[in-house]
PDB file of C-alpha atoms in Angstrom:
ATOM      1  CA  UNK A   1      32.674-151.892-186.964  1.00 47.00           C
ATOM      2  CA  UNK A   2      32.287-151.666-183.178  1.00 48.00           C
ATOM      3  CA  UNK A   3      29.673-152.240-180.882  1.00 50.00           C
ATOM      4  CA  UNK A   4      28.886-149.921-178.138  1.00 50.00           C
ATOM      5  CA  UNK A   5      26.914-151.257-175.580  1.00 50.00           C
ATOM      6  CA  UNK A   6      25.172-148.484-173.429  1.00 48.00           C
ATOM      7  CA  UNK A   7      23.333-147.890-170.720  1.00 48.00           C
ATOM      8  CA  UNK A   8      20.396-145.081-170.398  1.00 48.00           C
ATOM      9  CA  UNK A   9      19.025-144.244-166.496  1.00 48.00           C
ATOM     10  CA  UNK A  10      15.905-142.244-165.750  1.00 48.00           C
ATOM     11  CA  UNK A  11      17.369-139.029-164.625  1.00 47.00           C
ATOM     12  CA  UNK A  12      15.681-138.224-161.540  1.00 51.00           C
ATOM     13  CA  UNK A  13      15.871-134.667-161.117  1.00 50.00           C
ATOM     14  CA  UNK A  14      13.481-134.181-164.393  1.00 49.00           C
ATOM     15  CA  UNK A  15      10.172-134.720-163.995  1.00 45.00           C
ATOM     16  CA  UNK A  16       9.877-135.139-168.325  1.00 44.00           C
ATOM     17  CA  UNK A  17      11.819-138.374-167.470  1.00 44.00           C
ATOM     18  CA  UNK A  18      14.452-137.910-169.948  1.00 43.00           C
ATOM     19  CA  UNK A  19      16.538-140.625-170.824  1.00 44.00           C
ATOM     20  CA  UNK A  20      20.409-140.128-169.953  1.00 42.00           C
ATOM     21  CA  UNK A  21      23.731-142.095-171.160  1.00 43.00           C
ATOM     22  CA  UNK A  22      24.953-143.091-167.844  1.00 41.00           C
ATOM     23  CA  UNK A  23      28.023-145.418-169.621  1.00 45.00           C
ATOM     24  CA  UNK A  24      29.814-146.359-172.408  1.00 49.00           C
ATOM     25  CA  UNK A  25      31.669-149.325-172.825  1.00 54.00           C
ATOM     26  CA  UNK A  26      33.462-150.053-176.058  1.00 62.00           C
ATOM     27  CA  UNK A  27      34.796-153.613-177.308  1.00 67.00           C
ATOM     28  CA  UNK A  28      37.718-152.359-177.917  1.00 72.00           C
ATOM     29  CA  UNK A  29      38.669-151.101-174.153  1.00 75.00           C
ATOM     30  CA  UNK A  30      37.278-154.528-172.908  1.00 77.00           C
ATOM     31  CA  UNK A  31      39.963-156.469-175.409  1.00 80.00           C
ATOM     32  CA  UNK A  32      42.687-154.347-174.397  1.00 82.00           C
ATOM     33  CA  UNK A  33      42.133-154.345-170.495  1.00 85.00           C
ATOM     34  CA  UNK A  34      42.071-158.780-170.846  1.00 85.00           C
ATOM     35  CA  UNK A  35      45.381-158.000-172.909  1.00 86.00           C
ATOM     36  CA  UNK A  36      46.729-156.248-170.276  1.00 86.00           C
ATOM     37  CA  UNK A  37      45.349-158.654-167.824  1.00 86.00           C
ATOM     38  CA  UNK A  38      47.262-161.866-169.678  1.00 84.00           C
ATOM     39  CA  UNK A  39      50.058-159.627-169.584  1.00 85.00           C
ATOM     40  CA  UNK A  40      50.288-158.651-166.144  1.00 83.00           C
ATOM     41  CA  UNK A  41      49.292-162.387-165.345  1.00 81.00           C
ATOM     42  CA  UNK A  42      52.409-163.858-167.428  1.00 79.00           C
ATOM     43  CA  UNK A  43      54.613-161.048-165.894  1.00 78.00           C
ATOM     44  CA  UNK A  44      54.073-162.591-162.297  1.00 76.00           C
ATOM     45  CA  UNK A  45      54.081-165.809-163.511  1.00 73.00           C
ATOM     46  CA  UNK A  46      57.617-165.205-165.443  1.00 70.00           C
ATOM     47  CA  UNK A  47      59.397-163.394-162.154  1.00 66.00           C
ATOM     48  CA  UNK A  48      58.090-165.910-159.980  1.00 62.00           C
ATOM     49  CA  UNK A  49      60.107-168.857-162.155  1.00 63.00           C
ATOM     50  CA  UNK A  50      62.716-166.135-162.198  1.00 66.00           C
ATOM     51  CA  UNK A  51      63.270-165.988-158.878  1.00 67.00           C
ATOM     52  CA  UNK A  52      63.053-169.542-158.412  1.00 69.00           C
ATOM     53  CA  UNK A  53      65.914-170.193-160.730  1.00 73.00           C
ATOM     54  CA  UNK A  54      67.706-167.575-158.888  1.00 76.00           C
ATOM     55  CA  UNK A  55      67.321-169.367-155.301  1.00 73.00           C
ATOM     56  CA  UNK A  56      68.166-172.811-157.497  1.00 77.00           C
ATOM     57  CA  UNK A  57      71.438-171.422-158.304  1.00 81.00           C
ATOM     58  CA  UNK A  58      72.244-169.939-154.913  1.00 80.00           C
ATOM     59  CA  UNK A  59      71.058-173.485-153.234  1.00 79.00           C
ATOM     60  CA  UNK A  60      74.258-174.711-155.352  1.00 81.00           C
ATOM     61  CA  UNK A  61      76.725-172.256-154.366  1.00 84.00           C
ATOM     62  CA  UNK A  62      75.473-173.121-150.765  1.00 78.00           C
ATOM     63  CA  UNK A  63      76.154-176.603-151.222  1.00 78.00           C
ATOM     64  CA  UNK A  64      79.570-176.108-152.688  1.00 80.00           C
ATOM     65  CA  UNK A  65      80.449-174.169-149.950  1.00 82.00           C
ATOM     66  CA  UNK A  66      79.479-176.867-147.239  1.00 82.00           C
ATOM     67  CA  UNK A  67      76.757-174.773-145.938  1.00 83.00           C
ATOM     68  CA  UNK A  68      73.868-177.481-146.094  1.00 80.00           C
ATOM     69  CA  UNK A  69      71.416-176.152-143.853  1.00 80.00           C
ATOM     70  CA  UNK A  70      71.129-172.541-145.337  1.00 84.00           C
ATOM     71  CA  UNK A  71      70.832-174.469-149.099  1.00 83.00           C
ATOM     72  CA  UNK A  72      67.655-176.336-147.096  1.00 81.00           C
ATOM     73  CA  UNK A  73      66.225-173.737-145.772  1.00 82.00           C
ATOM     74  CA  UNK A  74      65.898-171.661-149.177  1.00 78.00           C
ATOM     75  CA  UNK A  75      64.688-174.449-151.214  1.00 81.00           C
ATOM     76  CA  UNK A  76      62.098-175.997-148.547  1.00 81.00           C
ATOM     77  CA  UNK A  77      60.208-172.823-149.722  1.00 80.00           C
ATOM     78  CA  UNK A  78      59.622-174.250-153.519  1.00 75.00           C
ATOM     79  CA  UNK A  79      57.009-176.999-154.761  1.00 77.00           C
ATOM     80  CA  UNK A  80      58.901-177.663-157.840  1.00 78.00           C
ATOM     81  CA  UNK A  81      60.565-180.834-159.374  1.00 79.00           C
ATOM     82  CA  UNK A  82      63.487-179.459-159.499  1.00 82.00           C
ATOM     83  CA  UNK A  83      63.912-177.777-156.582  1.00 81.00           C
ATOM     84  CA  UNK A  84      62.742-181.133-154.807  1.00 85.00           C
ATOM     85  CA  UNK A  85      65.568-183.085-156.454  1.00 86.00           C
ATOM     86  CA  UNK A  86      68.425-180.764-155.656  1.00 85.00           C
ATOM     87  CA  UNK A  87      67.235-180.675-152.194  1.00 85.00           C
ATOM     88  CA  UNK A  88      67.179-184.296-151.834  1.00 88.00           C
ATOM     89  CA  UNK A  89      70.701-184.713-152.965  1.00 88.00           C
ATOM     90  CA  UNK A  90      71.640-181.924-150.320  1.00 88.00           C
ATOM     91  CA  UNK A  91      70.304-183.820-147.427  1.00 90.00           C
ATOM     92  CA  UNK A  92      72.007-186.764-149.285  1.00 90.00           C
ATOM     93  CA  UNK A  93      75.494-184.992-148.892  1.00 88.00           C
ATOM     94  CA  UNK A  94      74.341-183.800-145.351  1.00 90.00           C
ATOM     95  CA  UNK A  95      74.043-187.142-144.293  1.00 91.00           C
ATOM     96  CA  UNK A  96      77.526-188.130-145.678  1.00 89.00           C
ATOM     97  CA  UNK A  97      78.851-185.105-143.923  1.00 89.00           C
ATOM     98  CA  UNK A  98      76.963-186.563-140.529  1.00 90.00           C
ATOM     99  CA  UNK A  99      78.388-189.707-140.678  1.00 90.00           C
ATOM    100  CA  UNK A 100      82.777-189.197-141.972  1.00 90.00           C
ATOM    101  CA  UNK A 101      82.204-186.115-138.288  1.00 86.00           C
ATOM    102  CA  UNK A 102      83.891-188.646-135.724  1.00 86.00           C
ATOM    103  CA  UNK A 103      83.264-185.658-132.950  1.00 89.00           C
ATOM    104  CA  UNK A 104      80.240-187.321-132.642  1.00 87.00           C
ATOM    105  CA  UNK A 105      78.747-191.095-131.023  1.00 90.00           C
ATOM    106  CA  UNK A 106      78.588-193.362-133.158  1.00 88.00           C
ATOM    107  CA  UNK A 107      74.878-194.575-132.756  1.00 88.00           C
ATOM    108  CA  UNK A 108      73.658-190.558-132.613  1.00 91.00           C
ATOM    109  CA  UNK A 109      75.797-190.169-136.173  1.00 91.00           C
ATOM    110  CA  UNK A 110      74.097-193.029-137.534  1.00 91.00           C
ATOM    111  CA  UNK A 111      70.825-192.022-136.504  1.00 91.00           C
ATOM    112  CA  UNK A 112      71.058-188.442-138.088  1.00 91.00           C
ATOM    113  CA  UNK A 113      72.499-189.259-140.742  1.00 92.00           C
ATOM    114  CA  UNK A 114      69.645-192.076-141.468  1.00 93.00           C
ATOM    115  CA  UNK A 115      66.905-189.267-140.534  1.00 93.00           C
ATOM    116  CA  UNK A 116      68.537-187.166-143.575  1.00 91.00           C
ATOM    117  CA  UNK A 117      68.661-189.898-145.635  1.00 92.00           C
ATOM    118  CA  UNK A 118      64.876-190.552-145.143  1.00 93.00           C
ATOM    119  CA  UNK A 119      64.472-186.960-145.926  1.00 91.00           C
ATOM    120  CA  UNK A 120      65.944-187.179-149.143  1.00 91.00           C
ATOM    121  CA  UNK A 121      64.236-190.483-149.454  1.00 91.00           C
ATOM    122  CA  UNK A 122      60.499-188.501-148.910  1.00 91.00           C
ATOM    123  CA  UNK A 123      61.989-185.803-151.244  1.00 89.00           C
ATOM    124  CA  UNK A 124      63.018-187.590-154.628  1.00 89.00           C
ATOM    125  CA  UNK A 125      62.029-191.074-153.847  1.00 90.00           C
ATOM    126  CA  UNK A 126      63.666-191.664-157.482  1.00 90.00           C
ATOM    127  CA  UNK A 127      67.715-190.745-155.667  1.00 89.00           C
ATOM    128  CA  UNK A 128      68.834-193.903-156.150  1.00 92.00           C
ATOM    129  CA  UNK A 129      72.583-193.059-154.527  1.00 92.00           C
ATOM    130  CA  UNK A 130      70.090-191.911-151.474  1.00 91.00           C
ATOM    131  CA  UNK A 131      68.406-195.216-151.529  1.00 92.00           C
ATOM    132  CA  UNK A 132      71.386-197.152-151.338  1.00 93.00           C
ATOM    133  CA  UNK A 133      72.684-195.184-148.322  1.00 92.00           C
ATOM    134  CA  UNK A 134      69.633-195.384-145.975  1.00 93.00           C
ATOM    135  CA  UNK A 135      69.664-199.357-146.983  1.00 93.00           C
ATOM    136  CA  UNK A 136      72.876-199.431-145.887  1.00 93.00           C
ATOM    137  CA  UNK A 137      72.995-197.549-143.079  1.00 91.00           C
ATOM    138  CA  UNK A 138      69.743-199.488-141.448  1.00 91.00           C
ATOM    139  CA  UNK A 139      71.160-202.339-141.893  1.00 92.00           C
ATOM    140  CA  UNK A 140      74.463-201.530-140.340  1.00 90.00           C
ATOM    141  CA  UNK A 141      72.298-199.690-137.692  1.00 89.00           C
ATOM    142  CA  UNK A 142      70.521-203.635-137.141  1.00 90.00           C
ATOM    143  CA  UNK A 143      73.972-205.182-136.639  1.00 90.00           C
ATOM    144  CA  UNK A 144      75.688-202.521-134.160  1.00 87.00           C
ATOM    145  CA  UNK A 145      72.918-201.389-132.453  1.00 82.00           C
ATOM    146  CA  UNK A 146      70.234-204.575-131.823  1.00 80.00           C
ATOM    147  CA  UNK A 147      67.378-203.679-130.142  1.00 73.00           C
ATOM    148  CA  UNK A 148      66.252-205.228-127.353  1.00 48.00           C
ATOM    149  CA  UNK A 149      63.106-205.967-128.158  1.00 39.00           C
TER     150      UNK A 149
END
């Protein structure tokens, strides 16, 4: 059994004030518009991850194809563990990339490459491989390039 809750106005137009059902609203309408609600809400939720994954994936082909900054770019735009860790150990092989480019100074290829590294660092503070590097790299940074302070 149902409930009905309804609604009765004073019709205006009558002067014997009659009583008139304005609205209806059954139970069962109210259960299946939350249904559809949850449904639409899970549907968003569901493509977002989706598309997510899809970007992951892409990120990967990116970075198998050398093209780091594009791969950064397209996951800078996710909050997620995962994306966070993948981007991490892009800037990590960004940073390798950086420093074997002999084009470049010395000190300047040092000095990206430890800005990258610090990146990755702020990214997955857990990349171990990343911390090693930026130790590294400051402390061969110390020994070439002393400061004169």
């Amino acid at each position: 059994m149902h409930t009905r809750i309804t609604t009765y106005l004073r019709s205006e137009n009558s002067s014997t004030n009659r009583r008139i059902r304005a609205d209806v609203i059954d139970f069962r309408y109210m259960r299946l518009f939350f249904k559809l609600l949850c449904i639409f809400s899970l549907t968003i939720i569901t493509s977002s991850c989706f598309q997510e994954s899809k970007d992951i994936k892409e990120a990967k082909k990116l970075l198998e194809a050398k093209q780091h900054s594009q791969a950064i770019e397209l996951l800078n735009q996710y909050d997620s563990t995962k994306s966070k860790e993948l981007n991490s150990k892009i800037h990590l092989d960004y940073s390798l990339k950086i420093l074997a480019d002999l084009k470049q100074e010395k000190e300047l290829r040092y000095l990206n490459a430890k800005e990258n590294l610090r990146k990755a660092l702020d990214l997955d503070p857990e990349n171990n491989e990343a911390k090693v590097f930026y130790k590294m790299l400051s402390k061969t940074i110390e020994r070439e390039f002393p400061s004169d302070l």
